[in-house]
mmCIF file of C-alpha atoms and ligand atoms in Angstrom:
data_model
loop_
_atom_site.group_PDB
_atom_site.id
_atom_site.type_symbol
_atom_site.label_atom_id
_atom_site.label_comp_id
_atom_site.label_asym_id
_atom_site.label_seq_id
_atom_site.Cartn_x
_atom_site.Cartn_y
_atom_site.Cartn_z
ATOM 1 C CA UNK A 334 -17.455 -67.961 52.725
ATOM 2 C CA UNK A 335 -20.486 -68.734 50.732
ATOM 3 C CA UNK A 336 -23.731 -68.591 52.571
ATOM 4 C CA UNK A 337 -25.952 -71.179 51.897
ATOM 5 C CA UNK A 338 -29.364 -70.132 50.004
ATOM 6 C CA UNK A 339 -31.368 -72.967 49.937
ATOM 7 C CA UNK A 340 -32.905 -71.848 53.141
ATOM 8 C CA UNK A 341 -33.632 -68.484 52.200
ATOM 9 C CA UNK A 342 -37.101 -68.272 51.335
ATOM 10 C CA UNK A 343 -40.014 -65.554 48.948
ATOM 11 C CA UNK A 344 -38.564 -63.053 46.585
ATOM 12 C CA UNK A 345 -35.495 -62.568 48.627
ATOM 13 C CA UNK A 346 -34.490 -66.135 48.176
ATOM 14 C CA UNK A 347 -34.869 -65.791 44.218
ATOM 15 C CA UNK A 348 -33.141 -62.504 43.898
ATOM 16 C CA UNK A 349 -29.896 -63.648 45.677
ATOM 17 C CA UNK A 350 -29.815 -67.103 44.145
ATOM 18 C CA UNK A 351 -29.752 -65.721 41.096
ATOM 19 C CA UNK A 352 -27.169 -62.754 42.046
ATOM 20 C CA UNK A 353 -24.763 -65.687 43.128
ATOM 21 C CA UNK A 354 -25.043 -67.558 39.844
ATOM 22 C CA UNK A 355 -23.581 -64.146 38.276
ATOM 23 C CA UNK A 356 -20.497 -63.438 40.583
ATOM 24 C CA UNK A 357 -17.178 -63.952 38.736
ATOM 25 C CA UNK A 358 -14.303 -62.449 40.370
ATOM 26 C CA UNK A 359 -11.709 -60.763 38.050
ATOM 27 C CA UNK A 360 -8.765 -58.143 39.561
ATOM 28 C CA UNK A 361 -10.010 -54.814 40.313
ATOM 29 C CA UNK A 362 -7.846 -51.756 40.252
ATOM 30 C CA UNK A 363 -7.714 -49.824 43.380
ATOM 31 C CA UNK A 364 -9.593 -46.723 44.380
ATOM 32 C CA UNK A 365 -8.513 -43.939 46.232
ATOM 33 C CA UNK A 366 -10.469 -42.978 50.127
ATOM 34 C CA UNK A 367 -14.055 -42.366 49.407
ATOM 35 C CA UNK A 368 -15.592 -40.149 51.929
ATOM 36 C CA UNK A 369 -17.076 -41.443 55.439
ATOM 37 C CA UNK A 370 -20.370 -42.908 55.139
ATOM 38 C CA UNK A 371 -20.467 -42.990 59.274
ATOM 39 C CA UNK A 372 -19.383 -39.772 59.348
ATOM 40 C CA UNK A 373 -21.924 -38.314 57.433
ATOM 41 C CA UNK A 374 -25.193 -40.442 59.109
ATOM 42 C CA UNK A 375 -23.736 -38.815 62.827
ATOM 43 C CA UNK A 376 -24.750 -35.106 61.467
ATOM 44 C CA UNK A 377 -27.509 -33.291 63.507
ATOM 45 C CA UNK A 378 -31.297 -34.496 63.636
ATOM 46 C CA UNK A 379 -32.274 -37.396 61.389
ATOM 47 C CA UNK A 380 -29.704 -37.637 58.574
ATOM 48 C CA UNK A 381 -31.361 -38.652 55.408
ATOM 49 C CA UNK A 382 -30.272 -41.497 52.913
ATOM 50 C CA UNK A 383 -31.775 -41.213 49.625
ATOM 51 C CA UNK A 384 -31.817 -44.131 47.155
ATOM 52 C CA UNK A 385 -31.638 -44.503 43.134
ATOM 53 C CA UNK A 386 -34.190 -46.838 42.395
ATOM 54 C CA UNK A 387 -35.391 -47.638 38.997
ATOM 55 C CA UNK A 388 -37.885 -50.588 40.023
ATOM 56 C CA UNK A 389 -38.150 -52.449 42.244
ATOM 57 C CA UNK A 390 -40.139 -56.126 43.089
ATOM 58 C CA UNK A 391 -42.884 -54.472 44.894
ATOM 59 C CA UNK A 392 -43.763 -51.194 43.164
ATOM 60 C CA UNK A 393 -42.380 -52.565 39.152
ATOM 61 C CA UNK A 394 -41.336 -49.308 37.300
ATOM 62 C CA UNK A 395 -40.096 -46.326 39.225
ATOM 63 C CA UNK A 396 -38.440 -43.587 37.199
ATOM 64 C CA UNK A 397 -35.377 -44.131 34.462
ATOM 65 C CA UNK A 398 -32.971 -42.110 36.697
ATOM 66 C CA UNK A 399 -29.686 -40.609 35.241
ATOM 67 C CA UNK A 400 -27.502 -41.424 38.126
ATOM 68 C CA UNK A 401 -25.549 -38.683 37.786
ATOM 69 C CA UNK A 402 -28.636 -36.128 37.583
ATOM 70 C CA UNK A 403 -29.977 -37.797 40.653
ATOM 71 C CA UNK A 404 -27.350 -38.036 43.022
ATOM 72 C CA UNK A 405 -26.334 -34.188 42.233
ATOM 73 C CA UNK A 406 -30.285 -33.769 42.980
ATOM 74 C CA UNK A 407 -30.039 -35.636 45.934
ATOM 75 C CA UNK A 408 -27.351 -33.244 47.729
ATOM 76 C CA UNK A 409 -29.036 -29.850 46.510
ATOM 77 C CA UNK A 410 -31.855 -30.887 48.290
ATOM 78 C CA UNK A 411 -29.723 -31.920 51.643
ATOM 79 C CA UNK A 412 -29.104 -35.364 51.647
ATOM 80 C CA UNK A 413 -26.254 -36.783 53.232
ATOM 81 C CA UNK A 414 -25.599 -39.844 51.890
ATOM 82 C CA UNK A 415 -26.392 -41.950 48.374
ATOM 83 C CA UNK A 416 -27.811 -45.619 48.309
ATOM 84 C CA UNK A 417 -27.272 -46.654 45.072
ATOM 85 C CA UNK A 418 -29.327 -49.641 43.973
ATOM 86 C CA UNK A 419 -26.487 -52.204 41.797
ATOM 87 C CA UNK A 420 -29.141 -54.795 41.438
ATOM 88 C CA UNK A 421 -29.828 -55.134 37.619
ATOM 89 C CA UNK A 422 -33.105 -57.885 37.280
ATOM 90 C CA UNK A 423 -35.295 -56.836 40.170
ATOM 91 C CA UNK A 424 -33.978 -52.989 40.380
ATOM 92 C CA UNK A 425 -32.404 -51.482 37.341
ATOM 93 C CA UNK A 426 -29.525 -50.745 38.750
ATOM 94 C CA UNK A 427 -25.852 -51.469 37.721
ATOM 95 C CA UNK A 428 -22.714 -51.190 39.351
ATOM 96 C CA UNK A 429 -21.729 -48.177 37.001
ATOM 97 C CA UNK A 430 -24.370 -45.884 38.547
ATOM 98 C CA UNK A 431 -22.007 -45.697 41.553
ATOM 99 C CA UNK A 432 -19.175 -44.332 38.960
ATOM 100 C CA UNK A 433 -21.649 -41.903 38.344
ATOM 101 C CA UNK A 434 -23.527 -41.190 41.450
ATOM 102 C CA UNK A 435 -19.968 -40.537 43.173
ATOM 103 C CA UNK A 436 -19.427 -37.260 40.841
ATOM 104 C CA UNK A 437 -21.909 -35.210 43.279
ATOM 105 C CA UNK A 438 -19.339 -36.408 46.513
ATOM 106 C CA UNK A 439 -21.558 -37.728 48.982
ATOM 107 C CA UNK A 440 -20.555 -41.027 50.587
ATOM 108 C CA UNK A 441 -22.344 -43.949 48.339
ATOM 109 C CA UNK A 442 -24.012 -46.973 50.001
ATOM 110 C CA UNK A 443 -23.725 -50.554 47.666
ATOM 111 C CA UNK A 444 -27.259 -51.470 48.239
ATOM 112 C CA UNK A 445 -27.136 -55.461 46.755
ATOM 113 C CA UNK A 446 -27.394 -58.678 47.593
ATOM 114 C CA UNK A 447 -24.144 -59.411 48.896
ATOM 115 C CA UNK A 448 -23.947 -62.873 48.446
ATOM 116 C CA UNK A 449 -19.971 -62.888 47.809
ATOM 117 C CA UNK A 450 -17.238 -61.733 49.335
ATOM 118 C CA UNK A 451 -15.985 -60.161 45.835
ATOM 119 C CA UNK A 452 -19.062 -58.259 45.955
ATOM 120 C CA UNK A 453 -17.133 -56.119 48.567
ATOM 121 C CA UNK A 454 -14.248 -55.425 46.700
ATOM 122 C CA UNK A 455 -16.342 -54.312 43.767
ATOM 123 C CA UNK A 456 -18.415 -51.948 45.961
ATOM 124 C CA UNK A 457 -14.940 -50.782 47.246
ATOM 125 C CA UNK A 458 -13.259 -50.418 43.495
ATOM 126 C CA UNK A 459 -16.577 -48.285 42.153
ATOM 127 C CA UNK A 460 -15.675 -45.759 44.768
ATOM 128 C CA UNK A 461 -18.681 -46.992 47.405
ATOM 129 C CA UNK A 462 -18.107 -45.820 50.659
ATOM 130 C CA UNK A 463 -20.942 -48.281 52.534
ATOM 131 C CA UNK A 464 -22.393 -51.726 51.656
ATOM 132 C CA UNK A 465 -25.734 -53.375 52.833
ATOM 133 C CA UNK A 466 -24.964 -56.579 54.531
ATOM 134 C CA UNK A 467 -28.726 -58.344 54.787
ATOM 135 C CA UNK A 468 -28.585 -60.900 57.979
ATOM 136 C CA UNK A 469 -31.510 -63.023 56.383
ATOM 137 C CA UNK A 470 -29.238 -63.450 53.677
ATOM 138 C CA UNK A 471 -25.908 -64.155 54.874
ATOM 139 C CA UNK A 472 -26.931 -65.646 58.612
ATOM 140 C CA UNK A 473 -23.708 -66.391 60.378
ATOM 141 C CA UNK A 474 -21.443 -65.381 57.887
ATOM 142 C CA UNK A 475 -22.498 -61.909 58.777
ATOM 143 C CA UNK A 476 -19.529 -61.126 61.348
ATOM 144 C CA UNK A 477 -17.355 -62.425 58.355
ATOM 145 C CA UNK A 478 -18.668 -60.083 56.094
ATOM 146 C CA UNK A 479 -18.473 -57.409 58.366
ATOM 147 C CA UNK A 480 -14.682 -57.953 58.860
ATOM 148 C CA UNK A 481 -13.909 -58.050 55.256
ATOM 149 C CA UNK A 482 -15.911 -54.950 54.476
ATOM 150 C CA UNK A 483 -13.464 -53.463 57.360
ATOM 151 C CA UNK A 484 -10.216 -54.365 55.884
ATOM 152 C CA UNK A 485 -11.438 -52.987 52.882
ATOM 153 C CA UNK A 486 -12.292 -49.833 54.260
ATOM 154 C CA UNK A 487 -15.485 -49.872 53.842
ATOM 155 C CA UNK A 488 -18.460 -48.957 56.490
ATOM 156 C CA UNK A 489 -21.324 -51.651 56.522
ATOM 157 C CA UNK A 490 -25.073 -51.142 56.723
ATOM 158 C CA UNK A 491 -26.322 -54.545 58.894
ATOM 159 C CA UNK A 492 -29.619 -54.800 57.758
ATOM 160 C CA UNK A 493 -32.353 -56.583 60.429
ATOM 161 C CA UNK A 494 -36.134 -57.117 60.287
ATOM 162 C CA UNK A 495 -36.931 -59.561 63.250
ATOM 163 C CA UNK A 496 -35.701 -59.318 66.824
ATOM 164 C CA UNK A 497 -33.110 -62.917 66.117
ATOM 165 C CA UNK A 498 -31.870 -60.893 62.962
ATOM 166 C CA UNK A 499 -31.140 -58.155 65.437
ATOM 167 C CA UNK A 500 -29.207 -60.692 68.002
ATOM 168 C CA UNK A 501 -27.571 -61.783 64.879
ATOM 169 C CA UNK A 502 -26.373 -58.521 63.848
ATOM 170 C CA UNK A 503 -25.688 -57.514 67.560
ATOM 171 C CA UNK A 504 -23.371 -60.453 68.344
ATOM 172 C CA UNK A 505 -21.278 -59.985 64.583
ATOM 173 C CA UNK A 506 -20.954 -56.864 66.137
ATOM 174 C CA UNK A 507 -22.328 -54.464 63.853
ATOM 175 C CA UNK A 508 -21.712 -50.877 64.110
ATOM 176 C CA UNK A 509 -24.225 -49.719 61.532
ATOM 177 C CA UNK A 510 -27.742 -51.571 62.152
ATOM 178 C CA UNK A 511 -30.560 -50.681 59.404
ATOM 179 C CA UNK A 512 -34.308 -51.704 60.251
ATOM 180 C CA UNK A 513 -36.185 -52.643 57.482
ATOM 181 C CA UNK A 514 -39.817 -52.295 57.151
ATOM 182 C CA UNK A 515 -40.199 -54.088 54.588
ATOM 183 C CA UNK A 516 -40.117 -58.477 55.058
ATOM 184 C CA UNK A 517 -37.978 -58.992 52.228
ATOM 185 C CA UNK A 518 -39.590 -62.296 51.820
ATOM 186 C CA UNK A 519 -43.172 -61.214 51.586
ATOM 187 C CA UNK A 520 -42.202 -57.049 50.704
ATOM 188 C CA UNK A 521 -45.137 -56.351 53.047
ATOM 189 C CA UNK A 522 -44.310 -53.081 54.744
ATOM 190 C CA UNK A 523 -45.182 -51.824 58.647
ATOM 191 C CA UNK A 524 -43.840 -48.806 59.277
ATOM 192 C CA UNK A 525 -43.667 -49.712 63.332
ATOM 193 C CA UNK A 526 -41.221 -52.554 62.884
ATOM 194 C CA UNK A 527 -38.372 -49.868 63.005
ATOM 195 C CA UNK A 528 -39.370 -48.266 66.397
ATOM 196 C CA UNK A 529 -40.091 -51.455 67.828
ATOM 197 C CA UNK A 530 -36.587 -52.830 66.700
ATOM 198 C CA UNK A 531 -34.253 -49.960 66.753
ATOM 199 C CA UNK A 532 -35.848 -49.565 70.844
ATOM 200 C CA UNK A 533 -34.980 -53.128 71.277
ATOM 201 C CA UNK A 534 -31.413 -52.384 69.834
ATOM 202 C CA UNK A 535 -30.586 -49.615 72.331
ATOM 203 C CA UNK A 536 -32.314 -51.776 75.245
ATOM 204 C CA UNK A 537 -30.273 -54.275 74.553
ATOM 205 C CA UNK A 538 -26.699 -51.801 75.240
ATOM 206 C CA UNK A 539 -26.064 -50.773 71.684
ATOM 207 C CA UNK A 540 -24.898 -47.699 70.677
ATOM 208 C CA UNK A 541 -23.739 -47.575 67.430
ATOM 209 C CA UNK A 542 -25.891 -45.962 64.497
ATOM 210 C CA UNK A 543 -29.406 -47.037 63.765
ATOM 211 C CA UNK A 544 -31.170 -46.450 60.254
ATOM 212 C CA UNK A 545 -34.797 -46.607 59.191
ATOM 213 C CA UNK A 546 -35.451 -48.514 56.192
ATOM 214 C CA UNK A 547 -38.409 -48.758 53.596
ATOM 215 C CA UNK A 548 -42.258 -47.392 53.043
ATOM 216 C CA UNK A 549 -41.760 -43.651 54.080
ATOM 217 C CA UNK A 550 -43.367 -40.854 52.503
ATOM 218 C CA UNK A 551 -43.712 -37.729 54.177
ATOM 219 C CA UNK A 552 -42.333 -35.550 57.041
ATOM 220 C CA UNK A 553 -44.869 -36.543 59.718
ATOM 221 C CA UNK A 554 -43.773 -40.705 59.134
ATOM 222 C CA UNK A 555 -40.402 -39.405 59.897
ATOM 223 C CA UNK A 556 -41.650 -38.523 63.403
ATOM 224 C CA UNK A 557 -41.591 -41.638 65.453
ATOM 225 C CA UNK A 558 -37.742 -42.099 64.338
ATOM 226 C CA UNK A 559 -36.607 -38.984 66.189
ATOM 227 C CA UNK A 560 -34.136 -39.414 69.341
ATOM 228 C CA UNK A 561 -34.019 -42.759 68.383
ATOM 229 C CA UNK A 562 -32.099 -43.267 65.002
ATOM 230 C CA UNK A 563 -29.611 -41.568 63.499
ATOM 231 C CA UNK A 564 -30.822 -41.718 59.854
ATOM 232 C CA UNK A 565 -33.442 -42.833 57.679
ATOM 233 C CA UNK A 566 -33.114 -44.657 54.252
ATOM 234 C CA UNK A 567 -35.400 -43.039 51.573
ATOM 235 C CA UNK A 568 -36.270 -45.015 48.009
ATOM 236 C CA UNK A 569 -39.252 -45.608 46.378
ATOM 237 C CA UNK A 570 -40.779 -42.132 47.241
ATOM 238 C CA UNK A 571 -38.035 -39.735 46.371
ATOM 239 C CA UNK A 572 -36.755 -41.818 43.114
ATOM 240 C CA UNK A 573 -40.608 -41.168 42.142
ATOM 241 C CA UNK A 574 -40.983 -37.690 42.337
ATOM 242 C CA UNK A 575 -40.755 -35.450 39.591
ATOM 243 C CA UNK A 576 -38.369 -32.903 41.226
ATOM 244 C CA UNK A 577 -35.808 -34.852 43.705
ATOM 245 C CA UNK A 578 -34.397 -32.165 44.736
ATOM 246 C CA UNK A 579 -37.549 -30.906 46.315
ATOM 247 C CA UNK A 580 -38.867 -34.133 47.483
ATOM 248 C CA UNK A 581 -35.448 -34.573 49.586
ATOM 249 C CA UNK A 582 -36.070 -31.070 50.446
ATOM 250 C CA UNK A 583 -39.305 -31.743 51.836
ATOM 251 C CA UNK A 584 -38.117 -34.726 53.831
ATOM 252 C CA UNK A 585 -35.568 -33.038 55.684
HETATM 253 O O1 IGP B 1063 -38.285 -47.641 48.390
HETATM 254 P P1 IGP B 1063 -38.430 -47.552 49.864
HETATM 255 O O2 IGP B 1063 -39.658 -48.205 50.376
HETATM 256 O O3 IGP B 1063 -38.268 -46.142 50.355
HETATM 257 O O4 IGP B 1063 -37.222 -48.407 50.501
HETATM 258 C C1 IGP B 1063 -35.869 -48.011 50.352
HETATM 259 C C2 IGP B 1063 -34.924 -49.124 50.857
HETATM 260 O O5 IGP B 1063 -35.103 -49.267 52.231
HETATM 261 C C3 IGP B 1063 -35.182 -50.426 50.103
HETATM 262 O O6 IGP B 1063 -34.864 -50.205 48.783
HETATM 263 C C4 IGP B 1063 -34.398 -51.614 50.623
HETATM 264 C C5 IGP B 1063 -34.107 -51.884 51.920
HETATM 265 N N1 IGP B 1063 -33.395 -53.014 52.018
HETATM 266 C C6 IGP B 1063 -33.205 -53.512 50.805
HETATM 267 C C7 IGP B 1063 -32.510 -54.646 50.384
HETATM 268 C C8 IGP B 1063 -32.432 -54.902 49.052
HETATM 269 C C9 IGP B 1063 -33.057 -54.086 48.125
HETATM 270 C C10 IGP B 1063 -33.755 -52.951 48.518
HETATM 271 C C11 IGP B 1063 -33.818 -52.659 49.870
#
């Protein structure tokens, strides 16, 4: 249950080739209910998702975040969930940050390059509540991955950036659909791929959550999104800031 990665293409092609190689699978001890990543995206008015990032492909350094620090940061200032970055060449990140990150109780998101299926039961055993499951990466195999994450118990972020990727994620039956902004393959952002998609999405007879991926700044970006998604994933922007707290606050 491999996907095949020859025919992924750019930057995201190298970055999951390369998190493949790296995959060993070893038993992992098992980790009691995290809380409800769904849960906490269906809150009132745009629920907001803010990500650890250290670097990052398209932006190189970031910040040296303390996960810890950060994700207590993260909640004074009102978010409701925690995407936690494990990637460790492109992004800085490490699956330890989630150990970390989990201290200040929101519900964590594995955002990787699930490329395995014992990447889930990692994400699971670190306490992660959510996992990103990118359909340019895993292609058909994404309704597979989707039911593993389930028996596992954990809630899975279906990430999309063209309208196929959407019937993709659609027909695996995804109950968590992300829009990214970003073309992973490229990392050229346009911030109206999100409305355009996550319309299409609720055209097409789906009502699960939606979330808003990549390249937002401030309040008034945030705009479009309203009535139509549920939440909005925050990086680059809030990992940059010198006070998180107060850049979540004045997000939200
Ligand atoms: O830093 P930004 O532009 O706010 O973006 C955050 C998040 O959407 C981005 O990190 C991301 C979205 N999908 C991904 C897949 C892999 C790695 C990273 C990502």
């Amino acid at each position: 249950m491999v996907p095949d990665l020859s025919r992924v293409e750019g930057v995201l092609g190298q970055i999951a080739r390369r998190r493949l190689e790296e995959v060993q699978p070893y038993s992992l001890p098992p980790f009691p209910n995290p809380p409800s990543f769904r849960e906490a995206l269906r809150g009132e008015g745009l629920s907001l998702i803010a990500e650890i990032k250290r670097k990052s492909p398209s932006q190189g350094e970031i910040a040296p975040l303390d996960a810890r620090l950060a994700a207590w940061a993260y909640r004074r200032g009102g978010a409701r969930a925690i995407s936690v970055l494990t990637e460790p060449h492109a992004f800085g990140g490490r699956l330890e940050d989630l150990v970390a990150a989990r201290e200040a109780g929101l519900p964590l998101l594995r955002k990787d390059f699930v490329v395995h299926p014992f990447m889930l039961e990692e994400a699971r055993a670190y306490g992660a509540s959510a996992v990103l499951l990118i359909v340019a990466v895993l292609g058909e195999l994404t309704g597979a991955y989707l039911e593993r994450a389930q028996v596992l118990g954990l809630d899975a972020l279906v990430e999309v950036h063209t309208e196929r990727e959407l019937e993709v994620a659609l027909e695996a039956g995804a109950g968590i659909i992300g829009v990214n902004n970003r073309d992973l393959h490229t990392l050229a952002v346009d911030l109206s791929t999100a409305p355009a998609l996550g319309r299409r999405a609720r055209e097409k007879g789906f009502s699960g959550l939606l979330v808003a991926e990549s390249g937002y700044r401030t309040r008034a970006e945030l705009e479009p999104l309203k009535g139509l998604f549920d939440a909005v994933l925050v990086g680059t922007s809030l990992s940059g800031s010198r006070d998180l707290e107060e850049a979540v606050r004045a997000l939200c």
